[in-house]
PDB file of C-alpha atoms in Angstrom:
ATOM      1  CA  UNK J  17     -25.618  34.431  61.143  1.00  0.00           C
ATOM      2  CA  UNK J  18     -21.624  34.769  61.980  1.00  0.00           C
ATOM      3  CA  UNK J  19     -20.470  32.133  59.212  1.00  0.00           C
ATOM      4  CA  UNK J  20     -20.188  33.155  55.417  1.00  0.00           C
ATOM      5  CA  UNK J  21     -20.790  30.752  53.217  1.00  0.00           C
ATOM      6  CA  UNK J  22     -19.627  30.293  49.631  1.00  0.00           C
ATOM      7  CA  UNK J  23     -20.667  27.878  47.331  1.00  0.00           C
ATOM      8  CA  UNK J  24     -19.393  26.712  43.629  1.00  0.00           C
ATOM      9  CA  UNK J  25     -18.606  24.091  41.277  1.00  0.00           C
ATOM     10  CA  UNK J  26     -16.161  21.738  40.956  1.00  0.00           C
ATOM     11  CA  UNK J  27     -15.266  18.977  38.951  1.00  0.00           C
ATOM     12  CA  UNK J  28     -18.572  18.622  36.655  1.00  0.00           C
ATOM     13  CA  UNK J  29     -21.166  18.850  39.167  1.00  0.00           C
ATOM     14  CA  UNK J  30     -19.215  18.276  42.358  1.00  0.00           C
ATOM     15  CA  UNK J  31     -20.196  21.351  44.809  1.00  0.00           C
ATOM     16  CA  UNK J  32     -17.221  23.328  46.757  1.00  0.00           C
ATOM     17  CA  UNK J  33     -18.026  25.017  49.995  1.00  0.00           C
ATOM     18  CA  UNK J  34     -16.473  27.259  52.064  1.00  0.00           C
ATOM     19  CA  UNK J  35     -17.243  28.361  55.679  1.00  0.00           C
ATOM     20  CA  UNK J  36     -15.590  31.585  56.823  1.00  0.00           C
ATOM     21  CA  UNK J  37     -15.446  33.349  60.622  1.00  0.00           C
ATOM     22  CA  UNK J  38     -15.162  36.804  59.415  1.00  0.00           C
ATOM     23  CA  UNK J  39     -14.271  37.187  63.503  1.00  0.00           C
ATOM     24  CA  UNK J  40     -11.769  34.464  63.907  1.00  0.00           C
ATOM     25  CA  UNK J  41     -10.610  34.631  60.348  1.00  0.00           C
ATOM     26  CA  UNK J  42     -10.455  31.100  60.166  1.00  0.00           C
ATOM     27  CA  UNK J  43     -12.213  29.439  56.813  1.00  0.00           C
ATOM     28  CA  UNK J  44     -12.811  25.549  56.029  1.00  0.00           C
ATOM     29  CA  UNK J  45     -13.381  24.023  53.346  1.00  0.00           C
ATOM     30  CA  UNK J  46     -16.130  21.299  53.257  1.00  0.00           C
ATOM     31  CA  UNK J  47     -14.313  18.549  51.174  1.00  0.00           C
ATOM     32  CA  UNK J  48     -11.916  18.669  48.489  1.00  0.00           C
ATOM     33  CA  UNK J  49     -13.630  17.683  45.015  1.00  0.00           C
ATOM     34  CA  UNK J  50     -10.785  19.835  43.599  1.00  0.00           C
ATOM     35  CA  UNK J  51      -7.900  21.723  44.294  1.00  0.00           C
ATOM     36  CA  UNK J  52      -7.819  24.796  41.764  1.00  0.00           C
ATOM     37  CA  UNK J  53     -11.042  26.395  42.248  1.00  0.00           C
ATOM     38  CA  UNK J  54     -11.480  25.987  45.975  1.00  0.00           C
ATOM     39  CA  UNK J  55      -7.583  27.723  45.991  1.00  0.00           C
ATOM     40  CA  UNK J  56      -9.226  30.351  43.522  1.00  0.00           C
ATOM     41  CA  UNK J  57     -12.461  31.235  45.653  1.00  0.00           C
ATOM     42  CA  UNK J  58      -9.798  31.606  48.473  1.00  0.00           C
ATOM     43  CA  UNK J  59      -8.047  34.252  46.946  1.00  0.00           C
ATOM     44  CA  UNK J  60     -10.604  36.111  45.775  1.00  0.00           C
ATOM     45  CA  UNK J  61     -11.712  36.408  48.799  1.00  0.00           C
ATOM     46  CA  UNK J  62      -8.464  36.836  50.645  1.00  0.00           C
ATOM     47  CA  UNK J  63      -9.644  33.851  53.090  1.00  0.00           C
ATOM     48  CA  UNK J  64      -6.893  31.442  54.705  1.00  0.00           C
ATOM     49  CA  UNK J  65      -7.785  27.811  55.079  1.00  0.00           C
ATOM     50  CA  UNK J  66      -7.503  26.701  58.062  1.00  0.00           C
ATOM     51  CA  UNK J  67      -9.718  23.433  57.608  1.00  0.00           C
ATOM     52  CA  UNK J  68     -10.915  21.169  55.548  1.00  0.00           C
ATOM     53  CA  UNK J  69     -13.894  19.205  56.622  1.00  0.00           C
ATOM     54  CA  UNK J  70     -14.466  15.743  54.605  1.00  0.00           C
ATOM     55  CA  UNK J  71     -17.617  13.683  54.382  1.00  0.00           C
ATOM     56  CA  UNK J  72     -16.557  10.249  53.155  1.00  0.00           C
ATOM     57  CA  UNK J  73     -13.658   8.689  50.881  1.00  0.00           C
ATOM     58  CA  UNK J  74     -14.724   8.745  47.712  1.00  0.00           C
ATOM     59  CA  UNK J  75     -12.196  10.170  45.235  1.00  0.00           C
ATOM     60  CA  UNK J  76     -14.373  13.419  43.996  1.00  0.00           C
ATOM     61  CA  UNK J  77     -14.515  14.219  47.382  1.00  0.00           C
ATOM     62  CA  UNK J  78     -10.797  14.153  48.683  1.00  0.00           C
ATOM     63  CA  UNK J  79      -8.779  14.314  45.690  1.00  0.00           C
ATOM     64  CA  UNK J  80      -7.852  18.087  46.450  1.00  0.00           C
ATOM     65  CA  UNK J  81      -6.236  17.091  49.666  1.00  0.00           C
ATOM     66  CA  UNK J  82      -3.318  17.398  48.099  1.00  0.00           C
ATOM     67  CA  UNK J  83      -3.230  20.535  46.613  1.00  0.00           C
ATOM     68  CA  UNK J  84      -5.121  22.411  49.239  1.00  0.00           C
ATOM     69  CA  UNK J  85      -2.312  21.028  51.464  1.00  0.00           C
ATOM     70  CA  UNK J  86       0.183  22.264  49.242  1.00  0.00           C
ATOM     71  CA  UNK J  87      -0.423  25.898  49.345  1.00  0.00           C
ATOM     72  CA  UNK J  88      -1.990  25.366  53.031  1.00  0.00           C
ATOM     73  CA  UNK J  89       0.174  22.897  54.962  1.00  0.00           C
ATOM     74  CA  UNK J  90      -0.994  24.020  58.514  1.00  0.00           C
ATOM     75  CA  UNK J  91      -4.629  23.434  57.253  1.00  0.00           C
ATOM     76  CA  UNK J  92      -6.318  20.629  59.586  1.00  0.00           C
ATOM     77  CA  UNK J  93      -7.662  17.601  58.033  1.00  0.00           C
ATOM     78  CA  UNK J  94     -10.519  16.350  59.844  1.00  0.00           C
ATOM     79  CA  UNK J  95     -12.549  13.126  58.567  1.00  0.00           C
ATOM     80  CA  UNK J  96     -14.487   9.980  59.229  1.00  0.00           C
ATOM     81  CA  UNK J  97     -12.695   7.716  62.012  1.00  0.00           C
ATOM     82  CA  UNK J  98     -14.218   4.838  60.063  1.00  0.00           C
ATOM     83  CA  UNK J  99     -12.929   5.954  56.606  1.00  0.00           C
ATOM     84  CA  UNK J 100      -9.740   7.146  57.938  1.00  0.00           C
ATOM     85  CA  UNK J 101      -7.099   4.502  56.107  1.00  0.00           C
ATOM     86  CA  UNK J 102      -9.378   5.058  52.804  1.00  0.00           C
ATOM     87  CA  UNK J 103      -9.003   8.766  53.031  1.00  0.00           C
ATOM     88  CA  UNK J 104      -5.506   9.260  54.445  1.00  0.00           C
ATOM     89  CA  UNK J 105      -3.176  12.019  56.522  1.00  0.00           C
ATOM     90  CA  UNK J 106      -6.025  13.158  58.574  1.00  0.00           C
ATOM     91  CA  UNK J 107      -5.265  15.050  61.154  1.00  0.00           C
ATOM     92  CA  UNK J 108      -8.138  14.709  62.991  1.00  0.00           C
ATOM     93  CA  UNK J 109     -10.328  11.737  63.118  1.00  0.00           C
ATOM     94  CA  UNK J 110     -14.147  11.930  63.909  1.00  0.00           C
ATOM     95  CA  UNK J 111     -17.875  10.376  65.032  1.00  0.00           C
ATOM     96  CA  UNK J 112     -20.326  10.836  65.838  1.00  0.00           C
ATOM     97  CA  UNK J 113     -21.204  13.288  68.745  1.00  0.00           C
ATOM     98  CA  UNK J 114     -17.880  14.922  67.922  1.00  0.00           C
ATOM     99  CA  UNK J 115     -17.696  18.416  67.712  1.00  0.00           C
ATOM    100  CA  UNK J 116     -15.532  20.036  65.355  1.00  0.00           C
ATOM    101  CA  UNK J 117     -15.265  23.967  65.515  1.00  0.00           C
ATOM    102  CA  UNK J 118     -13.762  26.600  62.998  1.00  0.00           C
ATOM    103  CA  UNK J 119     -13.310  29.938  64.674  1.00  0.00           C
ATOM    104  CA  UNK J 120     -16.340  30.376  66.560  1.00  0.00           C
ATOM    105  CA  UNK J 121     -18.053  28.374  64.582  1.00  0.00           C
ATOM    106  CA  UNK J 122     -18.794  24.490  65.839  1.00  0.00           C
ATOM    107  CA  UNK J 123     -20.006  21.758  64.132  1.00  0.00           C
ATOM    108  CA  UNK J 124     -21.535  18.792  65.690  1.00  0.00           C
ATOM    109  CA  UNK J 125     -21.073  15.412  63.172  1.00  0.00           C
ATOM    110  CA  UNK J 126     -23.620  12.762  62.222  1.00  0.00           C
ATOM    111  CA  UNK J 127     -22.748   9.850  61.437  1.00  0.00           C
ATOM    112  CA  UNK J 128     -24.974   8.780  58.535  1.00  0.00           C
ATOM    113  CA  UNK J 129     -23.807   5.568  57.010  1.00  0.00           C
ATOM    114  CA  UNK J 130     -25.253   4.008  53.816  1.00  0.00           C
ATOM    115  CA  UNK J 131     -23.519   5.913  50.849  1.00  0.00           C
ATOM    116  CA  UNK J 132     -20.200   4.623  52.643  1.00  0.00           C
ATOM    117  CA  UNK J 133     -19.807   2.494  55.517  1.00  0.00           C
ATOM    118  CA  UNK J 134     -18.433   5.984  57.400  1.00  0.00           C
ATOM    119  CA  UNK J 135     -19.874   8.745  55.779  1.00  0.00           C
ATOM    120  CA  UNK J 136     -20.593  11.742  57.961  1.00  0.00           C
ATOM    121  CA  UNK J 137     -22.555  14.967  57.972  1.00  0.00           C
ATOM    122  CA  UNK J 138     -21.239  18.264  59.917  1.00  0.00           C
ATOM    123  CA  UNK J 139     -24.301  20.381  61.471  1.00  0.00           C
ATOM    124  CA  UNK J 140     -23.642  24.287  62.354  1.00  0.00           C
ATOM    125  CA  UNK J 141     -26.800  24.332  65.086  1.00  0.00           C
ATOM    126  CA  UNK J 142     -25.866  27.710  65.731  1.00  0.00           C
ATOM    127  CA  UNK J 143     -25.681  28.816  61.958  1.00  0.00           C
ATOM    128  CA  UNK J 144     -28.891  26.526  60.999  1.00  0.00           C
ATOM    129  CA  UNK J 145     -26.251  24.815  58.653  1.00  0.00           C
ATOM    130  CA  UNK J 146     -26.047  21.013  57.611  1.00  0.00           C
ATOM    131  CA  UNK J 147     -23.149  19.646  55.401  1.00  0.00           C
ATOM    132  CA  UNK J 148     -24.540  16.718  54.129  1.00  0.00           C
ATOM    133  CA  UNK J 149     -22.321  15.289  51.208  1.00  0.00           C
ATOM    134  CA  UNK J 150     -23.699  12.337  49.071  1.00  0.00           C
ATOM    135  CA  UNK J 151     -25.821  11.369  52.311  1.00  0.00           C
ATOM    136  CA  UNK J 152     -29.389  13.797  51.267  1.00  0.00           C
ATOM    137  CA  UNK J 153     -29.653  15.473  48.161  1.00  0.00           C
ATOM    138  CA  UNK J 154     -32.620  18.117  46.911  1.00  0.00           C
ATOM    139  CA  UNK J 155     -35.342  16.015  46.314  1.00  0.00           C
ATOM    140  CA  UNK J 156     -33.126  12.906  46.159  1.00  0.00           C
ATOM    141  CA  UNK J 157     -30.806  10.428  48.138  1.00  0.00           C
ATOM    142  CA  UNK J 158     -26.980   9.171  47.262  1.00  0.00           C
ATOM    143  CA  UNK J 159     -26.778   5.421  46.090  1.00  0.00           C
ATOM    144  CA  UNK J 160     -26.228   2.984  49.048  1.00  0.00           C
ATOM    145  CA  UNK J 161     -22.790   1.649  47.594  1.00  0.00           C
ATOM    146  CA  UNK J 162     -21.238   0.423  51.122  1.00  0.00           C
ATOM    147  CA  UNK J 163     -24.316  -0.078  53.124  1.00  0.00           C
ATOM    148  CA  UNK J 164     -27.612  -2.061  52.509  1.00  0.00           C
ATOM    149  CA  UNK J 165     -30.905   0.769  51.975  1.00  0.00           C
ATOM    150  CA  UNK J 166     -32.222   0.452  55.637  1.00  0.00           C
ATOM    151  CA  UNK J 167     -28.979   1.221  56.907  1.00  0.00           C
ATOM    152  CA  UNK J 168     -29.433   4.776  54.207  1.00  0.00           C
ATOM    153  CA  UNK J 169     -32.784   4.908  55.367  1.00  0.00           C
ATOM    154  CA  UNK J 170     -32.279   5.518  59.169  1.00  0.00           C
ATOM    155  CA  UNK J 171     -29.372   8.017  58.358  1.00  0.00           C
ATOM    156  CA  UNK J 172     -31.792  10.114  55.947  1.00  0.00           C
ATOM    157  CA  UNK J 173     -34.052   9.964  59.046  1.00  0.00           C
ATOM    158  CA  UNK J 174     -31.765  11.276  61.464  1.00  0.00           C
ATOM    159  CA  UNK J 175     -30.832  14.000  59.103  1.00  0.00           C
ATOM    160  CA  UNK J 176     -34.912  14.327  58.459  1.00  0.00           C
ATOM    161  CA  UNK J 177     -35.379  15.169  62.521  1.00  0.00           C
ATOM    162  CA  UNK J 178     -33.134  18.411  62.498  1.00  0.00           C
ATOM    163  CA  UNK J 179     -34.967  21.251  63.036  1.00  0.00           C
ATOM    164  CA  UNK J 180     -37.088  22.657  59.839  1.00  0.00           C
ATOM    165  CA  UNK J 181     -35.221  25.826  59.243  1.00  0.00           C
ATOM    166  CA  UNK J 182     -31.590  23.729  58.625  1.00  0.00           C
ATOM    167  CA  UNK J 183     -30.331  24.681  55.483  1.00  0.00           C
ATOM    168  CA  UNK J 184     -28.886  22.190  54.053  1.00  0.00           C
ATOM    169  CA  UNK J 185     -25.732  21.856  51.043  1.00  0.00           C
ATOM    170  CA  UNK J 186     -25.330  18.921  49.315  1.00  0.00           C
ATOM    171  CA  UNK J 187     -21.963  17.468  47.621  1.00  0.00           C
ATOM    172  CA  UNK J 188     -23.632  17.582  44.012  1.00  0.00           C
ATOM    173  CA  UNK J 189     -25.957  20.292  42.112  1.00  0.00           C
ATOM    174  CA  UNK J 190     -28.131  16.716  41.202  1.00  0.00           C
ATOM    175  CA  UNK J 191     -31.063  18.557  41.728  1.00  0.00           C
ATOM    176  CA  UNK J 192     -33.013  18.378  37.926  1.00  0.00           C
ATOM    177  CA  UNK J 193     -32.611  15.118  37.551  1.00  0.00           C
ATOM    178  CA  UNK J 194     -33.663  14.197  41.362  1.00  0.00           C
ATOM    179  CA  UNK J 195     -37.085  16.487  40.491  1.00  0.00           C
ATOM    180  CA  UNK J 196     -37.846  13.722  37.445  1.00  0.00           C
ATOM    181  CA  UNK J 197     -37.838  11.084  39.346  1.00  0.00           C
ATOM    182  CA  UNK J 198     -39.664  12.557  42.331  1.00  0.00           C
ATOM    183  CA  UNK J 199     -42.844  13.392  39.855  1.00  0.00           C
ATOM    184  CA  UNK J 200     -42.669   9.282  38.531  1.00  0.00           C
ATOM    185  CA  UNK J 201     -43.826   8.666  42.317  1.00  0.00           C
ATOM    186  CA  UNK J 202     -45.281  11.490  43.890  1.00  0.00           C
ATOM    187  CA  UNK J 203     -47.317  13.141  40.445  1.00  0.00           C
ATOM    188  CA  UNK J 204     -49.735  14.599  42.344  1.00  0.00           C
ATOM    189  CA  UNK J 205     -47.509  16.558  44.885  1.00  0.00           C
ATOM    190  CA  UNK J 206     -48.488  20.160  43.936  1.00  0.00           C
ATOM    191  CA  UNK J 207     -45.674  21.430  46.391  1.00  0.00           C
ATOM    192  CA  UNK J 208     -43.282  18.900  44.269  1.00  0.00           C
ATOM    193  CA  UNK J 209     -44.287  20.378  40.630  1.00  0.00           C
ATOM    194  CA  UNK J 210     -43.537  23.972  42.256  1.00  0.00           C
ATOM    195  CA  UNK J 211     -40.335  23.046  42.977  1.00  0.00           C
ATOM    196  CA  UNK J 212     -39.229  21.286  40.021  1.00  0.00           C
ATOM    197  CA  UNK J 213     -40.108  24.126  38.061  1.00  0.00           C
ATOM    198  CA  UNK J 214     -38.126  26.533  40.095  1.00  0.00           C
ATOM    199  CA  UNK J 215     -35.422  24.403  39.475  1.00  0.00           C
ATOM    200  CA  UNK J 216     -35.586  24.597  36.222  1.00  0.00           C
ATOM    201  CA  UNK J 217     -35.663  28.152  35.641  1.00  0.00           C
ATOM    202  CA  UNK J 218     -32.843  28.313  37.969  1.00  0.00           C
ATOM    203  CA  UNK J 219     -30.421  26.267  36.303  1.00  0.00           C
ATOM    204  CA  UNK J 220     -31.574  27.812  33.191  1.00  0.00           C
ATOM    205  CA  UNK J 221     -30.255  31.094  34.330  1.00  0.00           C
ATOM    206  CA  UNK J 222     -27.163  29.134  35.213  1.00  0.00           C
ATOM    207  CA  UNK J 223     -28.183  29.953  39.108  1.00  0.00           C
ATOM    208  CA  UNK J 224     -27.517  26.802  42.415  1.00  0.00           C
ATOM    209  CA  UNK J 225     -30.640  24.912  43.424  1.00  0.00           C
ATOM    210  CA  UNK J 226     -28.609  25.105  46.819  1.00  0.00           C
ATOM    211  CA  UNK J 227     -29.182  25.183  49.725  1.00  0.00           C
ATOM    212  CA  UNK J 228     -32.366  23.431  50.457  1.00  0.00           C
ATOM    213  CA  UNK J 229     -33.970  23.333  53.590  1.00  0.00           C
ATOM    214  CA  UNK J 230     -35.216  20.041  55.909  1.00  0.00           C
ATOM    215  CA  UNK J 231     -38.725  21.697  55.815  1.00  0.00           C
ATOM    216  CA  UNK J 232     -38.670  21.823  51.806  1.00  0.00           C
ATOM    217  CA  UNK J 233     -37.286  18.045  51.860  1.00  0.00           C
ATOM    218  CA  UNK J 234     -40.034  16.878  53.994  1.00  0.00           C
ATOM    219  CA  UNK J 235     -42.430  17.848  51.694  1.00  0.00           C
ATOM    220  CA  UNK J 236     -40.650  17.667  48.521  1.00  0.00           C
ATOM    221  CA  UNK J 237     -38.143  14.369  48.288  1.00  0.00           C
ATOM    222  CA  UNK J 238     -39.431  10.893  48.049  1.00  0.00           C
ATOM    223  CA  UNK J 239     -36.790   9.546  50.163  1.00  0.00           C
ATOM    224  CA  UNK J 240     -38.174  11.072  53.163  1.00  0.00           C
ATOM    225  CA  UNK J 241     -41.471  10.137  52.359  1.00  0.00           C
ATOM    226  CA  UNK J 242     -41.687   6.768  51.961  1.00  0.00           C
ATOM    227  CA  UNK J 243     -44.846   6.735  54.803  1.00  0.00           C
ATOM    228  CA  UNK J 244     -46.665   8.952  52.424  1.00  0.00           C
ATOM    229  CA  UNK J 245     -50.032   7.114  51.395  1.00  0.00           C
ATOM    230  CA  UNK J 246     -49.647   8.685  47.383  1.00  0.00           C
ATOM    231  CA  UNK J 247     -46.236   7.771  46.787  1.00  0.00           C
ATOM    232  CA  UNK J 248     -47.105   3.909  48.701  1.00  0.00           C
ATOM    233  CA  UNK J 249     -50.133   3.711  46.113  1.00  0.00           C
ATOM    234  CA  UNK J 250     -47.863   4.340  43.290  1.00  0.00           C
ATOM    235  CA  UNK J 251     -45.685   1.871  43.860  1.00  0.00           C
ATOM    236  CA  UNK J 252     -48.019  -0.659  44.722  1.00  0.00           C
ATOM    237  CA  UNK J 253     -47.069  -0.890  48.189  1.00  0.00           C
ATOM    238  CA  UNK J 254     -50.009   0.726  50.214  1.00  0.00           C
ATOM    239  CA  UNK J 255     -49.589   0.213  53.705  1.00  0.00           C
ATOM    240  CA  UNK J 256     -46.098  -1.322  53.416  1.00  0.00           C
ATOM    241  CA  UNK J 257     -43.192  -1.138  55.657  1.00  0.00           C
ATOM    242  CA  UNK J 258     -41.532   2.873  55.136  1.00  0.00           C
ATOM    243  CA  UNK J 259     -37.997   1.033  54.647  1.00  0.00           C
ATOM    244  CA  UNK J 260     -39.343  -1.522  52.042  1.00  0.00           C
ATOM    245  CA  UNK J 261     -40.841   1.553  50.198  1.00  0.00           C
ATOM    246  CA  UNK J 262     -37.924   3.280  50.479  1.00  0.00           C
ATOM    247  CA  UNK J 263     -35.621   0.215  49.282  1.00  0.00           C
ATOM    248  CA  UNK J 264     -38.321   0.375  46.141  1.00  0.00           C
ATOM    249  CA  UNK J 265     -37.746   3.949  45.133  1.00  0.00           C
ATOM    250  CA  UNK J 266     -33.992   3.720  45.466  1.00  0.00           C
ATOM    251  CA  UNK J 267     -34.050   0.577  43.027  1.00  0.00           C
ATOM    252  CA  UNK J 268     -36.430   2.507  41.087  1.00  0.00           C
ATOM    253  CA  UNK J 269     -33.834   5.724  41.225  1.00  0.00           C
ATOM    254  CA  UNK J 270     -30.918   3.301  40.678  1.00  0.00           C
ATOM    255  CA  UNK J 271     -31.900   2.794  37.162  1.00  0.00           C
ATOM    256  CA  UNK J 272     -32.760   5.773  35.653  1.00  0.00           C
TER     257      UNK J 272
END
């Protein structure tokens, strides 16, 4: 693997990431929760930004921008075509198909709509590396603010296809509170219970429950299982449509 990845907090529980060509020397920064420690993780590692990479609009994930931009004016700003008057100053506007490269590194973007109406993912192929922002969390989904849940549902489903060994960072450490709800539906999944407990001795010891994997999610979160004949029984939905299950369980998630 070429790329170096580092990954810490922001905000409360916003993630920052950082993708570095030790080659190239070139670094991005996979959207801007916050200015201060993304410029910190920089200089400790004596890594210049040359990009920043955003997923969609909303304000914990752009707000940085500005500062990042400050210290880094050449740094290219590449986001959603579809979000672009939301976000702002983008240098480069994307969609899907596009390929976006830092260094050596290239990522190919995904549009997956339903969190926002333009919400995108970045894939490294060659690095076995997904971006995915608020689109798939660990054992969870974001909310479908802009977008109706089918329209979430096929762009977890794209993301689902990738190949099994695609690790996969998330814009939020969410992962604790996405294992509860996962064992409300899917009690019996013995791979599930594993999990959640890892998780929790990981955040006990103040540790990252990221990155997952698309193999783990497939047989982990709810959200990509909404053909699974367990979690249909528990909802009372056995042999139902897989998008009217998986509208259920994101009502369901909506109000815990």
């Amino acid at each position: 693997m070429a790329a170096h990845i580092h990954q810490f907090l922001c905000l409360k529980d916003n993630f920052g990431v950082l993708v570095h060509d030790p080659r190239a020397r070139t670094t991005a920064s996979i959207d801007a929760p916050e200015a201060t420690p993304i410029l910190a993780a920089l200089a400790a590692r004596e890594w210049e930004l040359t990009e920043i990479l955003i997923t969609h609009h909303h304000a914990d994930h752009i707000q940085g921008i500005a500062g990042l931009k400050a210290k880094y004016p050449r740094a290219r700003v590449v986001g959603p075509a579809k979000e672009a008057t939301k976000i702002g100053g983008l240098d480069r506007a994307i969609g899907e198909g596009d390929v976006v490269a830092t260094g050596a590194l290239a990522a190919k973007v995904i549009e997956v709509p339903g969190h926002t109406s333009g919400h995108v993912a970045y894939w490294f192929a060659d690095e076995d590396i997904l971006f995915a922002g608020d689109t798939l969390f660990a054992m969870g989904c974001g909310r479908s603010f802009e977008e109706r849940p089918p329209v979430l549902f096929r762009s977890l489903m794209k993301l689902a296809a990738l190949p099994g060994e695609t690790q996969v960072y998330c814009g939020h450490e969410y992962t604790l509170a996405n294992a509860r709800f996962a064992l409300t539906v899917d009690p019996s999944n013995a791979i599930l219970k594993e999990r959640a407990g890892l998780a929790a001795r990981q955040r006990e010891a103040g540790e990252y429950t990221l990155p997952t994997t698309i193999t783990i999610e497939l047989a982990t979160n709810p959200f990509l299982r909404a053909d699974d004949p367990d979690i249909q029984a528990r909802l009372g939905m056995t042999g139902s449509d897989p998008v009217a299950v998986f509208t259920e369980l994101r009502e369901r998630k909506n109000k815990t």
